[in-house]
Amino acid sequence: MRNIHVLVNPSAGRGAGASRGAAAIARLRERGIDPVVHTGTSPSDSRRLAEKAVAAHPDALVIVGGDGTLATVVDVLAGSGIPLVLVPAGTGNDLARTLGIAFGSDDAAADAANAAIDGIPRSLDIGEAVSPDATARFLTIAALGFDAKVSERTNRLRWPRGGARYYLALLIELIRLAPMHFTLRVDGAEAPVADGILIAIGNTPTYGGGMPICPDADPHDGLFDVIHIAPVGRFELIRFFPHLLRGTHVSLPQVTTMRGREIEVSAPGLLMYADGERIGTESVRIRVIPGALSILLPG
């Protein structure tokens, strides 16, 4: 019998994590595995339980949660050699989209758990962001500028509830839209861009539940994709959104694309989010750590 630990975030996906976790655990038991189950009631609790699970040297650690849950525990798993099995249960599930892991139902969660037994091993790159405020690791995309401000505003609003809060935050930040005075360096060289409304640094293609801001990013190639959008007005940015939803914005003249292993960004008033979580302000140095995370993917 394999030694499998399961870490469940029951709050993930606005409460979907509880039923997704139950489905994953039931599938493992059907297949002859009696997993050790941990339930995280907060980010700090999930991190503590991940550390406890890793210390037990399991054959695999099944994480039931979303991108935010993974962001909480990624540095615990990175370099440990213990394979991750992802059972997506978040609202965005952008890493799962990239890796082709089905999500959205208890049946999909049960199928994803099969990878703990007969999954295909792969390694994933991760990003490490160092700012004056903190050092954090991430798996998907680091957002700097307008989109980070929308995330910050969404978190600060107490009304309305649900998805409407994001759209209200988006409207407020559109009204307040102003270019930022970026300084950007890629692998030590000054980038040929300056002022802009946002910079996205992608280990994976999508964020925000499927928006392909870095459509060609690959978490296996040891490189970040960097997207810079030049200053545009409010109405021009609104016209950008259909392109952003399709990933065709990279062909527009206001968009510059770059690739690199180490990215440095600074700007007055800079705000940075990664994996949907607040990382830092003012300046950041982001480097890729190739193949730092082991994962088992469904066959």
C-alpha positions as MATLAB code, in Angstrom:
seq = 'MRNIHVLVNPSAGRGAGASRGAAAIARLRERGIDPVVHTGTSPSDSRRLAEKAVAAHPDALVIVGGDGTLATVVDVLAGSGIPLVLVPAGTGNDLARTLGIAFGSDDAAADAANAAIDGIPRSLDIGEAVSPDATARFLTIAALGFDAKVSERTNRLRWPRGGARYYLALLIELIRLAPMHFTLRVDGAEAPVADGILIAIGNTPTYGGGMPICPDADPHDGLFDVIHIAPVGRFELIRFFPHLLRGTHVSLPQVTTMRGREIEVSAPGLLMYADGERIGTESVRIRVIPGALSILLPG';
ca = [
       0.000    0.000    0.000;
       1.355    3.406   -0.976;
       1.891    6.108    1.639;
      -0.319    8.967    0.444;
      -1.127   12.159    2.344;
      -4.055   14.419    1.388;
      -4.267   18.107    2.320;
      -7.753   19.566    1.870;
      -8.691   23.247    1.850;
     -12.462   22.997    2.449;
     -12.908   26.739    1.829;
     -11.442   26.614   -1.690;
     -13.791   27.479   -4.520;
     -16.257   29.161   -2.150;
     -16.698   25.911   -0.236;
     -16.307   23.423   -3.100;
     -13.091   22.142   -1.523;
     -14.970   20.059    1.046;
     -16.906   17.951   -1.476;
     -13.954   17.751   -3.897;
     -11.794   16.492   -1.042;
     -14.361   13.895   -0.016;
     -14.588   12.642   -3.617;
     -10.793   12.403   -3.954;
     -10.408   10.534   -0.660;
     -13.239    8.144   -1.573;
     -11.552    7.338   -4.900;
      -8.227    6.593   -3.215;
      -9.954    4.269   -0.756;
     -11.771    2.527   -3.598;
      -8.353    1.818   -5.083;
      -6.930    0.333   -1.906;
      -5.214    3.420   -0.439;
      -5.874    4.526    3.135;
      -4.589    8.111    2.958;
      -3.497   10.303    5.836;
      -5.875   13.266    5.662;
      -5.101   16.836    6.768;
      -7.668   19.653    6.711;
      -6.371   23.216    6.627;
      -8.648   25.823    8.155;
      -6.494   28.828    7.179;
      -3.440   29.578    5.002;
      -1.114   29.304    7.991;
      -2.759   26.053    9.056;
      -2.436   24.611    5.542;
       1.233   25.518    5.465;
       1.833   23.919    8.862;
       0.047   20.745    7.784;
       1.992   20.644    4.510;
       5.229   20.816    6.485;
       3.983   17.977    8.694;
       3.070   15.881    5.651;
       6.413   16.485    3.924;
       8.259   15.508    7.122;
       6.533   12.112    6.925;
       8.150   11.483    3.489;
       5.009   10.253    1.710;
       5.032    8.789   -1.788;
       2.815   11.699   -2.844;
       0.979   14.673   -1.346;
      -2.479   15.306   -2.766;
      -3.508   18.974   -2.556;
      -7.236   19.677   -2.806;
      -7.589   23.402   -3.452;
      -6.984   26.197   -5.913;
      -4.054   28.317   -7.013;
      -4.133   30.234   -3.732;
      -3.830   27.019   -1.725;
      -0.853   25.960   -3.833;
       0.764   29.371   -3.356;
       0.574   28.814    0.406;
       2.480   25.530    0.294;
       4.642   25.706   -2.857;
       7.845   26.590   -1.028;
       7.257   23.684    1.367;
       7.108   21.254   -1.551;
       9.751   22.858   -3.777;
      12.943   20.844   -3.765;
      11.527   18.207   -1.405;
      11.319   15.557   -4.117;
       7.831   14.627   -2.902;
       5.424   14.611   -5.847;
       2.389   16.858   -5.787;
      -0.974   15.582   -6.978;
      -3.334   18.449   -7.745;
      -7.070   18.033   -7.228;
      -8.416   21.387   -8.467;
     -11.036   22.963   -6.224;
     -10.516   26.704   -6.638;
     -12.383   29.439   -8.452;
      -9.740   30.048  -11.126;
      -7.753   26.792  -11.363;
      -5.256   28.305  -13.788;
      -2.491   25.807  -13.065;
      -4.911   22.950  -13.681;
      -5.897   24.539  -17.021;
      -2.266   24.675  -18.056;
      -1.585   21.068  -17.069;
      -4.773   19.629  -18.574;
      -6.245   18.483  -15.257;
     -10.049   18.356  -15.422;
     -12.005   20.285  -12.799;
     -15.450   21.574  -11.969;
     -17.144   18.537  -10.403;
     -16.691   15.886   -7.729;
     -16.235   13.271  -10.467;
     -13.384   15.306  -11.956;
     -11.819   15.589   -8.487;
     -11.998   11.818   -8.043;
     -10.376   11.275  -11.427;
      -7.602   13.750  -10.608;
      -6.826   11.809   -7.413;
      -6.012    8.722   -9.505;
      -2.693   10.341  -10.359;
      -1.477    9.533   -6.835;
      -1.453    5.885   -7.903;
      -0.681    5.822  -11.617;
       0.157    9.412  -12.568;
       2.835   10.498  -15.022;
       5.760   12.267  -13.300;
       6.715   15.738  -14.531;
       8.688   18.634  -13.105;
       7.465   22.229  -12.998;
       9.324   25.509  -12.908;
       8.397   27.924  -10.143;
       8.977   31.643   -9.727;
      10.603   33.334   -6.767;
       9.790   36.997   -6.130;
      11.934   39.105   -3.808;
      10.613   42.531   -2.802;
      11.312   44.891    0.105;
       8.186   43.488    1.787;
       8.650   39.742    1.418;
       9.998   36.809   -0.539;
       7.434   34.488   -2.073;
       7.277   31.681   -4.589;
       4.564   31.268   -7.193;
       3.428   28.917   -9.936;
       1.357   30.908  -12.423;
       1.654   34.652  -13.132;
       3.053   37.702  -11.384;
       0.933   40.779  -12.114;
       2.303   44.316  -11.716;
       0.338   47.473  -12.366;
      -3.320   47.771  -13.346;
      -4.361   44.150  -12.810;
      -2.635   44.031   -9.412;
      -4.502   47.196   -8.425;
      -7.802   45.563   -9.422;
      -6.967   42.563   -7.213;
      -6.059   44.880   -4.339;
      -9.261   46.884   -4.739;
     -11.342   43.685   -4.880;
      -9.853   42.504   -1.596;
     -10.517   45.867    0.076;
     -14.160   46.149   -0.959;
     -16.713   44.732    1.463;
     -19.636   45.125   -0.927;
     -21.021   43.655   -3.119;
     -20.426   39.940   -2.624;
     -19.290   37.428   -5.231;
     -18.130   38.209   -8.745;
     -19.813   41.624   -8.772;
     -17.163   42.876   -6.340;
     -14.440   42.224   -8.942;
     -16.323   44.140  -11.626;
     -16.871   47.083   -9.283;
     -13.136   47.071   -8.493;
     -12.382   46.966  -12.227;
     -14.637   49.981  -12.838;
     -13.024   51.970  -10.009;
      -9.512   51.274  -11.272;
     -10.510   52.111  -14.847;
     -11.642   55.526  -13.625;
      -8.325   55.942  -11.779;
      -6.246   54.580  -14.684;
      -2.872   56.283  -15.136;
       0.394   55.013  -16.671;
       3.151   53.820  -14.368;
       6.806   54.782  -14.747;
       8.303   51.299  -14.979;
      11.967   50.420  -14.933;
      12.292   46.919  -16.394;
      15.355   44.713  -16.762;
      15.359   41.240  -18.317;
      18.372   39.015  -17.571;
      20.367   42.084  -16.549;
      19.644   44.117  -19.697;
      17.483   47.219  -19.754;
      14.248   46.456  -21.607;
      13.200   48.683  -24.536;
      10.036   49.803  -22.724;
       9.239   52.251  -19.941;
       5.860   53.720  -19.070;
       2.917   51.357  -19.238;
      -0.265   50.215  -17.532;
       0.817   46.693  -16.609;
       3.527   44.071  -16.746;
       2.697   40.367  -16.514;
       5.424   37.800  -15.857;
       4.139   34.366  -16.770;
       5.246   30.889  -15.805;
       1.898   29.687  -17.169;
      -0.380   31.240  -19.818;
      -3.474   32.267  -17.837;
      -4.668   34.034  -14.739;
      -8.015   35.152  -13.380;
      -9.752   31.912  -14.312;
      -8.579   31.530  -17.887;
      -7.462   34.895  -19.305;
      -4.407   34.095  -21.492;
      -2.322   37.160  -20.647;
       0.911   35.247  -21.454;
      -0.459   32.842  -24.092;
       2.862   31.158  -24.958;
       4.205   30.661  -21.417;
       5.348   27.110  -20.596;
       6.055   25.965  -17.000;
       8.574   23.382  -18.250;
      10.957   25.552  -20.312;
      12.947   27.377  -17.619;
      11.858   30.825  -18.861;
       9.297   33.483  -18.036;
       7.175   35.163  -20.681;
       6.970   38.921  -20.039;
       4.115   41.063  -21.338;
       4.294   44.877  -21.224;
       1.293   47.001  -22.234;
       2.099   50.611  -23.116;
       0.030   53.553  -21.860;
      -3.511   53.459  -23.219;
      -6.675   55.367  -22.343;
      -9.666   53.955  -20.512;
     -11.750   53.296  -23.604;
      -8.800   51.850  -25.502;
      -8.170   49.471  -22.597;
     -11.818   48.399  -22.679;
     -11.371   47.621  -26.385;
      -8.334   45.519  -25.397;
     -10.393   43.083  -23.361;
     -11.691   40.921  -26.252;
      -8.070   40.502  -27.389;
      -6.976   39.637  -23.841;
      -9.687   36.993  -23.575;
      -8.478   35.369  -26.822;
      -4.735   35.849  -26.271;
      -4.447   37.878  -29.493;
      -3.281   41.044  -27.698;
       0.356   39.989  -28.237;
       0.051   41.077  -31.887;
      -1.075   44.617  -31.023;
       1.432   47.485  -31.357;
       0.887   48.579  -27.740;
       2.113   45.196  -26.457;
       5.767   44.152  -26.117;
       6.694   40.538  -25.393;
       9.985   39.331  -23.928;
      11.408   36.161  -22.375;
      13.947   35.688  -19.618;
      15.096   33.908  -16.483;
      15.375   36.901  -14.161;
      13.153   39.963  -14.260;
      13.574   43.192  -12.271;
      10.784   45.758  -12.078;
      10.454   48.968  -10.126;
       8.044   51.903  -10.257;
       6.675   54.520   -7.881;
       3.556   53.026   -6.318;
       4.225   49.577   -7.779;
       2.007   46.780   -6.483;
       2.576   43.102   -7.216;
       0.304   40.063   -6.994;
       1.238   36.465   -7.864;
      -1.037   33.413   -7.873;
      -3.752   35.871   -6.837;
      -1.941   36.792   -3.611;
      -0.341   40.114   -2.615;
       3.458   39.831   -2.768;
       5.048   43.254   -2.445;
       5.422   46.883   -3.430;
       7.820   49.399   -5.028;
      10.331   46.964   -6.581;
      10.726   43.255   -7.203;
      13.273   40.801   -8.561;
      11.763   37.622   -9.946;
      13.759   34.563  -10.968;
      12.723   31.219  -12.355;
      13.711   28.037  -10.502;
      13.651   25.354  -13.230;
      12.075   21.999  -12.402;
      11.773   22.803   -8.708;
       8.437   21.079   -8.173;
       7.601   17.427   -8.859;
       4.049   16.618   -9.913;
       2.091   13.523  -10.953;
      -0.308   14.193  -13.820;
      -3.308   12.088  -14.872;
      -2.513    9.678  -17.665;
];
